[in-house]
Amino acid sequence: MVRVKLYVEGGGEGRSNHEIFRQGWGSFLRRAGLQGQMPQVIPGGGREQTFDKFNTALQNQRPDEVIILLVDSEGPVTAGNTAWQHLRNQDNWDQLPGADDDSAHLMVQVMETWFLADRDALRRFFGPSLNENRFREWPNLEDVPSDTVMNVLAQSTRTCQKPYRKGRVSFELLSELDPQTVAAACPHADQLLTYLRTL
């Protein structure tokens, strides 16, 4: 039996933040059809901290473990580039010994891009006060800059009972997403979920 460890950027500090982080990711991955072989989702904290935790895990990897890094791309990904090629250009991170092309995956351009992919989830979560006038019909969501994504979420939920914020709200919302809808709009999310289903 293979044990999958997924080191994900974010999660903040403290036990309660880590718990809601794991619950949100666990729900999303179960809805993606991974009930049989659920990855252990590990909150990485900050971007560099997440990479360091991933690096340490790779150095101590057991034969029955698959270690995966998942971070925001923080910018557009050049067509044809692997995650490692992008991370080399973006962060000056080299592909580590023991890592292969499937060891790194990207949320393009940020996790919040996935939220804009599932408008029905946004309506259910934020209720009738959601301002949908802020949304656009972007031809390719992964081309939308992260600042635009964050601004749209902030402005569209500003008058809602629970406005959008990173942290608890973001992971509660993650648990409501339909992974198939996200994968259809975000090719890098589809790539991650397709790979996880093979393990």
PDB file of C-alpha atoms in Angstrom:
ATOM      1  CA  MET A   1       0.000   0.000   0.000  1.00  0.00           C
ATOM      2  CA  VAL A   2       1.437   3.355  -1.092  1.00  0.00           C
ATOM      3  CA  ARG A   3       1.253   6.233   1.381  1.00  0.00           C
ATOM      4  CA  VAL A   4       0.785   9.618  -0.299  1.00  0.00           C
ATOM      5  CA  LYS A   5       1.957  12.770   1.493  1.00  0.00           C
ATOM      6  CA  LEU A   6       0.793  16.035  -0.046  1.00  0.00           C
ATOM      7  CA  TYR A   7       2.638  19.141   1.190  1.00  0.00           C
ATOM      8  CA  VAL A   8       0.359  22.099   0.443  1.00  0.00           C
ATOM      9  CA  GLU A   9       1.195  25.777   0.709  1.00  0.00           C
ATOM     10  CA  GLY A  10      -0.888  27.536   3.368  1.00  0.00           C
ATOM     11  CA  GLY A  11      -2.625  26.471   6.531  1.00  0.00           C
ATOM     12  CA  GLY A  12      -1.373  29.188   8.835  1.00  0.00           C
ATOM     13  CA  GLU A  13      -0.254  28.579  12.396  1.00  0.00           C
ATOM     14  CA  GLY A  14      -1.950  26.741  15.223  1.00  0.00           C
ATOM     15  CA  ARG A  15      -3.819  23.490  15.659  1.00  0.00           C
ATOM     16  CA  SER A  16      -7.275  24.903  14.861  1.00  0.00           C
ATOM     17  CA  ASN A  17      -6.079  26.404  11.553  1.00  0.00           C
ATOM     18  CA  HIS A  18      -4.357  23.156  10.609  1.00  0.00           C
ATOM     19  CA  GLU A  19      -7.516  21.190  11.404  1.00  0.00           C
ATOM     20  CA  ILE A  20      -9.821  23.314   9.215  1.00  0.00           C
ATOM     21  CA  PHE A  21      -7.131  23.194   6.490  1.00  0.00           C
ATOM     22  CA  ARG A  22      -7.067  19.380   6.577  1.00  0.00           C
ATOM     23  CA  GLN A  23     -10.870  19.160   6.688  1.00  0.00           C
ATOM     24  CA  GLY A  24     -11.216  21.418   3.648  1.00  0.00           C
ATOM     25  CA  TRP A  25      -8.668  19.516   1.600  1.00  0.00           C
ATOM     26  CA  GLY A  26      -9.972  16.144   2.797  1.00  0.00           C
ATOM     27  CA  SER A  27     -13.505  16.995   1.699  1.00  0.00           C
ATOM     28  CA  PHE A  28     -12.330  18.280  -1.693  1.00  0.00           C
ATOM     29  CA  LEU A  29     -10.236  15.173  -2.374  1.00  0.00           C
ATOM     30  CA  ARG A  30     -12.990  12.782  -1.274  1.00  0.00           C
ATOM     31  CA  ARG A  31     -15.405  14.552  -3.619  1.00  0.00           C
ATOM     32  CA  ALA A  32     -12.784  14.033  -6.351  1.00  0.00           C
ATOM     33  CA  GLY A  33     -13.122  10.272  -5.861  1.00  0.00           C
ATOM     34  CA  LEU A  34     -10.038   9.557  -3.752  1.00  0.00           C
ATOM     35  CA  GLN A  35     -11.804   7.771  -0.870  1.00  0.00           C
ATOM     36  CA  GLY A  36      -9.784   4.587  -1.296  1.00  0.00           C
ATOM     37  CA  GLN A  37      -6.305   6.109  -1.161  1.00  0.00           C
ATOM     38  CA  MET A  38      -6.600   9.466   0.575  1.00  0.00           C
ATOM     39  CA  PRO A  39      -3.382  11.486   0.646  1.00  0.00           C
ATOM     40  CA  GLN A  40      -2.161  12.745   3.987  1.00  0.00           C
ATOM     41  CA  VAL A  41      -2.481  16.508   3.521  1.00  0.00           C
ATOM     42  CA  ILE A  42       0.221  18.433   5.377  1.00  0.00           C
ATOM     43  CA  PRO A  43      -0.090  22.219   5.827  1.00  0.00           C
ATOM     44  CA  GLY A  44       3.143  23.794   4.670  1.00  0.00           C
ATOM     45  CA  GLY A  45       2.660  27.327   5.952  1.00  0.00           C
ATOM     46  CA  GLY A  46       4.537  29.947   3.921  1.00  0.00           C
ATOM     47  CA  ARG A  47       5.848  29.228   0.453  1.00  0.00           C
ATOM     48  CA  GLU A  48       9.514  28.721   1.385  1.00  0.00           C
ATOM     49  CA  GLN A  49       8.508  26.814   4.509  1.00  0.00           C
ATOM     50  CA  THR A  50       6.399  24.447   2.400  1.00  0.00           C
ATOM     51  CA  PHE A  51       9.311  23.776   0.055  1.00  0.00           C
ATOM     52  CA  ASP A  52      11.604  23.134   3.019  1.00  0.00           C
ATOM     53  CA  LYS A  53       9.147  20.629   4.538  1.00  0.00           C
ATOM     54  CA  PHE A  54       8.820  18.891   1.168  1.00  0.00           C
ATOM     55  CA  ASN A  55      12.613  18.761   0.838  1.00  0.00           C
ATOM     56  CA  THR A  56      12.988  17.227   4.315  1.00  0.00           C
ATOM     57  CA  ALA A  57      10.283  14.657   3.547  1.00  0.00           C
ATOM     58  CA  LEU A  58      12.039  13.671   0.306  1.00  0.00           C
ATOM     59  CA  GLN A  59      15.323  13.163   2.138  1.00  0.00           C
ATOM     60  CA  ASN A  60      13.568  10.823   4.581  1.00  0.00           C
ATOM     61  CA  GLN A  61      11.252   9.177   2.051  1.00  0.00           C
ATOM     62  CA  ARG A  62      10.396   5.536   2.671  1.00  0.00           C
ATOM     63  CA  PRO A  63      10.013   3.058  -0.203  1.00  0.00           C
ATOM     64  CA  ASP A  64       6.229   2.947   0.239  1.00  0.00           C
ATOM     65  CA  GLU A  65       5.790   6.753   0.211  1.00  0.00           C
ATOM     66  CA  VAL A  66       4.958   9.203  -2.564  1.00  0.00           C
ATOM     67  CA  ILE A  67       5.869  12.785  -1.614  1.00  0.00           C
ATOM     68  CA  ILE A  68       4.141  15.634  -3.505  1.00  0.00           C
ATOM     69  CA  LEU A  69       4.527  19.418  -3.380  1.00  0.00           C
ATOM     70  CA  LEU A  70       1.516  21.657  -4.163  1.00  0.00           C
ATOM     71  CA  VAL A  71       1.986  25.436  -4.274  1.00  0.00           C
ATOM     72  CA  ASP A  72       0.475  28.452  -6.017  1.00  0.00           C
ATOM     73  CA  SER A  73       2.138  29.270  -9.327  1.00  0.00           C
ATOM     74  CA  GLU A  74       2.070  32.988  -8.369  1.00  0.00           C
ATOM     75  CA  GLY A  75       1.944  33.859 -12.042  1.00  0.00           C
ATOM     76  CA  PRO A  76       1.128  32.471 -15.496  1.00  0.00           C
ATOM     77  CA  VAL A  77       2.661  29.139 -16.450  1.00  0.00           C
ATOM     78  CA  THR A  78       4.332  29.057 -19.858  1.00  0.00           C
ATOM     79  CA  ALA A  79       2.690  26.506 -22.134  1.00  0.00           C
ATOM     80  CA  GLY A  80       4.683  23.269 -22.179  1.00  0.00           C
ATOM     81  CA  ASN A  81       6.595  24.015 -18.976  1.00  0.00           C
ATOM     82  CA  THR A  82       6.571  21.430 -16.215  1.00  0.00           C
ATOM     83  CA  ALA A  83       5.873  22.512 -12.645  1.00  0.00           C
ATOM     84  CA  TRP A  84       9.583  22.218 -11.903  1.00  0.00           C
ATOM     85  CA  GLN A  85      10.526  24.418 -14.861  1.00  0.00           C
ATOM     86  CA  HIS A  86       8.050  27.026 -13.655  1.00  0.00           C
ATOM     87  CA  LEU A  87       9.320  26.861 -10.072  1.00  0.00           C
ATOM     88  CA  ARG A  88      12.904  27.210 -11.298  1.00  0.00           C
ATOM     89  CA  ASN A  89      11.963  30.426 -13.123  1.00  0.00           C
ATOM     90  CA  GLN A  90       9.593  31.742 -10.445  1.00  0.00           C
ATOM     91  CA  ASP A  91      11.364  30.809  -7.204  1.00  0.00           C
ATOM     92  CA  ASN A  92      14.816  29.581  -8.217  1.00  0.00           C
ATOM     93  CA  TRP A  93      13.875  26.123  -6.874  1.00  0.00           C
ATOM     94  CA  ASP A  94      15.705  23.265  -8.525  1.00  0.00           C
ATOM     95  CA  GLN A  95      14.152  19.836  -8.927  1.00  0.00           C
ATOM     96  CA  LEU A  96      15.368  18.017  -5.847  1.00  0.00           C
ATOM     97  CA  PRO A  97      17.159  14.634  -5.775  1.00  0.00           C
ATOM     98  CA  GLY A  98      14.493  11.955  -5.524  1.00  0.00           C
ATOM     99  CA  ALA A  99      11.811  14.147  -7.110  1.00  0.00           C
ATOM    100  CA  ASP A 100      10.341  13.407 -10.530  1.00  0.00           C
ATOM    101  CA  ASP A 101       8.071  15.474 -12.784  1.00  0.00           C
ATOM    102  CA  ASP A 102       4.998  14.313 -10.846  1.00  0.00           C
ATOM    103  CA  SER A 103       6.456  15.355  -7.484  1.00  0.00           C
ATOM    104  CA  ALA A 104       5.451  19.019  -7.938  1.00  0.00           C
ATOM    105  CA  HIS A 105       2.059  20.424  -8.876  1.00  0.00           C
ATOM    106  CA  LEU A 106       0.700  23.955  -9.162  1.00  0.00           C
ATOM    107  CA  MET A 107      -2.477  25.822  -8.285  1.00  0.00           C
ATOM    108  CA  VAL A 108      -2.607  28.282 -11.181  1.00  0.00           C
ATOM    109  CA  GLN A 109      -2.370  31.042 -10.417  1.00  0.00           C
ATOM    110  CA  VAL A 110      -3.617  30.716  -6.819  1.00  0.00           C
ATOM    111  CA  MET A 111      -5.938  28.327  -4.977  1.00  0.00           C
ATOM    112  CA  GLU A 112      -8.632  31.012  -5.145  1.00  0.00           C
ATOM    113  CA  THR A 113      -8.723  30.589  -8.931  1.00  0.00           C
ATOM    114  CA  TRP A 114     -10.464  27.288  -8.240  1.00  0.00           C
ATOM    115  CA  PHE A 115     -13.216  29.141  -6.369  1.00  0.00           C
ATOM    116  CA  LEU A 116     -14.030  31.278  -9.409  1.00  0.00           C
ATOM    117  CA  ALA A 117     -14.361  28.066 -11.424  1.00  0.00           C
ATOM    118  CA  ASP A 118     -17.338  26.880  -9.357  1.00  0.00           C
ATOM    119  CA  ARG A 119     -19.919  29.681  -9.336  1.00  0.00           C
ATOM    120  CA  ASP A 120     -22.586  27.363  -7.898  1.00  0.00           C
ATOM    121  CA  ALA A 121     -20.412  26.701  -4.843  1.00  0.00           C
ATOM    122  CA  LEU A 122     -19.900  30.442  -4.381  1.00  0.00           C
ATOM    123  CA  ARG A 123     -23.677  31.019  -4.514  1.00  0.00           C
ATOM    124  CA  ARG A 124     -24.374  28.282  -1.968  1.00  0.00           C
ATOM    125  CA  PHE A 125     -21.615  29.396   0.380  1.00  0.00           C
ATOM    126  CA  PHE A 126     -22.075  33.176   0.321  1.00  0.00           C
ATOM    127  CA  GLY A 127     -25.835  33.328  -0.233  1.00  0.00           C
ATOM    128  CA  PRO A 128     -27.978  36.000  -1.905  1.00  0.00           C
ATOM    129  CA  SER A 129     -25.652  38.875  -0.935  1.00  0.00           C
ATOM    130  CA  LEU A 130     -23.000  37.602  -3.349  1.00  0.00           C
ATOM    131  CA  ASN A 131     -22.373  40.323  -5.963  1.00  0.00           C
ATOM    132  CA  GLU A 132     -22.054  38.402  -9.199  1.00  0.00           C
ATOM    133  CA  ASN A 133     -21.565  41.609 -11.213  1.00  0.00           C
ATOM    134  CA  ARG A 134     -17.881  41.331 -10.297  1.00  0.00           C
ATOM    135  CA  PHE A 135     -17.523  38.058 -12.192  1.00  0.00           C
ATOM    136  CA  ARG A 136     -16.414  37.878 -15.819  1.00  0.00           C
ATOM    137  CA  GLU A 137     -16.522  35.129 -18.408  1.00  0.00           C
ATOM    138  CA  TRP A 138     -12.778  34.613 -18.576  1.00  0.00           C
ATOM    139  CA  PRO A 139     -11.845  32.335 -21.517  1.00  0.00           C
ATOM    140  CA  ASN A 140      -9.006  30.800 -19.478  1.00  0.00           C
ATOM    141  CA  LEU A 141      -9.195  31.147 -15.701  1.00  0.00           C
ATOM    142  CA  GLU A 142      -5.557  30.158 -15.279  1.00  0.00           C
ATOM    143  CA  ASP A 143      -4.563  33.301 -17.216  1.00  0.00           C
ATOM    144  CA  VAL A 144      -6.298  35.594 -14.702  1.00  0.00           C
ATOM    145  CA  PRO A 145      -3.684  37.339 -12.482  1.00  0.00           C
ATOM    146  CA  SER A 146      -3.777  36.423  -8.811  1.00  0.00           C
ATOM    147  CA  ASP A 147      -4.409  40.049  -7.780  1.00  0.00           C
ATOM    148  CA  THR A 148      -7.507  40.107  -9.984  1.00  0.00           C
ATOM    149  CA  VAL A 149      -8.771  36.823  -8.520  1.00  0.00           C
ATOM    150  CA  MET A 150      -8.327  38.036  -4.948  1.00  0.00           C
ATOM    151  CA  ASN A 151      -9.931  41.417  -5.714  1.00  0.00           C
ATOM    152  CA  VAL A 152     -12.968  39.800  -7.372  1.00  0.00           C
ATOM    153  CA  LEU A 153     -13.535  37.523  -4.371  1.00  0.00           C
ATOM    154  CA  ALA A 154     -13.134  40.382  -1.905  1.00  0.00           C
ATOM    155  CA  GLN A 155     -15.447  42.746  -3.772  1.00  0.00           C
ATOM    156  CA  SER A 156     -18.115  40.188  -4.659  1.00  0.00           C
ATOM    157  CA  THR A 157     -18.452  39.026  -1.032  1.00  0.00           C
ATOM    158  CA  ARG A 158     -17.912  42.380   0.708  1.00  0.00           C
ATOM    159  CA  THR A 159     -21.536  42.652   1.888  1.00  0.00           C
ATOM    160  CA  CYS A 160     -21.994  38.949   2.662  1.00  0.00           C
ATOM    161  CA  GLN A 161     -22.447  37.711   6.215  1.00  0.00           C
ATOM    162  CA  LYS A 162     -19.115  35.886   5.903  1.00  0.00           C
ATOM    163  CA  PRO A 163     -16.913  37.857   3.427  1.00  0.00           C
ATOM    164  CA  TYR A 164     -14.065  36.039   1.710  1.00  0.00           C
ATOM    165  CA  ARG A 165     -10.808  35.833   3.657  1.00  0.00           C
ATOM    166  CA  LYS A 166      -7.826  33.537   3.545  1.00  0.00           C
ATOM    167  CA  GLY A 167      -7.808  31.022   6.376  1.00  0.00           C
ATOM    168  CA  ARG A 168     -10.957  29.472   7.803  1.00  0.00           C
ATOM    169  CA  VAL A 169     -13.318  30.858   5.143  1.00  0.00           C
ATOM    170  CA  SER A 170     -11.089  29.707   2.277  1.00  0.00           C
ATOM    171  CA  PHE A 171     -10.894  26.118   3.539  1.00  0.00           C
ATOM    172  CA  GLU A 172     -14.604  25.946   4.368  1.00  0.00           C
ATOM    173  CA  LEU A 173     -15.250  27.069   0.792  1.00  0.00           C
ATOM    174  CA  LEU A 174     -12.741  24.546  -0.591  1.00  0.00           C
ATOM    175  CA  SER A 175     -14.760  21.757   1.011  1.00  0.00           C
ATOM    176  CA  GLU A 176     -17.840  22.911  -0.976  1.00  0.00           C
ATOM    177  CA  LEU A 177     -16.228  22.870  -4.421  1.00  0.00           C
ATOM    178  CA  ASP A 178     -17.115  20.354  -7.107  1.00  0.00           C
ATOM    179  CA  PRO A 179     -13.715  18.961  -8.184  1.00  0.00           C
ATOM    180  CA  GLN A 180     -15.023  18.041 -11.652  1.00  0.00           C
ATOM    181  CA  THR A 181     -16.100  21.641 -12.271  1.00  0.00           C
ATOM    182  CA  VAL A 182     -12.734  22.912 -11.052  1.00  0.00           C
ATOM    183  CA  ALA A 183     -10.813  20.400 -13.178  1.00  0.00           C
ATOM    184  CA  ALA A 184     -12.802  21.350 -16.285  1.00  0.00           C
ATOM    185  CA  ALA A 185     -11.848  25.025 -15.896  1.00  0.00           C
ATOM    186  CA  CYS A 186      -8.323  24.634 -14.477  1.00  0.00           C
ATOM    187  CA  PRO A 187      -6.073  22.198 -16.391  1.00  0.00           C
ATOM    188  CA  HIS A 188      -3.415  22.116 -13.658  1.00  0.00           C
ATOM    189  CA  ALA A 189      -6.032  21.080 -11.091  1.00  0.00           C
ATOM    190  CA  ASP A 190      -7.128  18.345 -13.490  1.00  0.00           C
ATOM    191  CA  GLN A 191      -3.493  17.226 -13.824  1.00  0.00           C
ATOM    192  CA  LEU A 192      -3.127  16.969 -10.026  1.00  0.00           C
ATOM    193  CA  LEU A 193      -6.361  15.030  -9.502  1.00  0.00           C
ATOM    194  CA  THR A 194      -5.677  12.697 -12.441  1.00  0.00           C
ATOM    195  CA  TYR A 195      -2.255  11.871 -11.014  1.00  0.00           C
ATOM    196  CA  LEU A 196      -3.566  11.288  -7.483  1.00  0.00           C
ATOM    197  CA  ARG A 197      -6.139   8.820  -8.845  1.00  0.00           C
ATOM    198  CA  THR A 198      -3.316   6.704 -10.316  1.00  0.00           C
ATOM    199  CA  LEU A 199      -1.599   6.172  -6.959  1.00  0.00           C
TER     200      LEU A 199
END
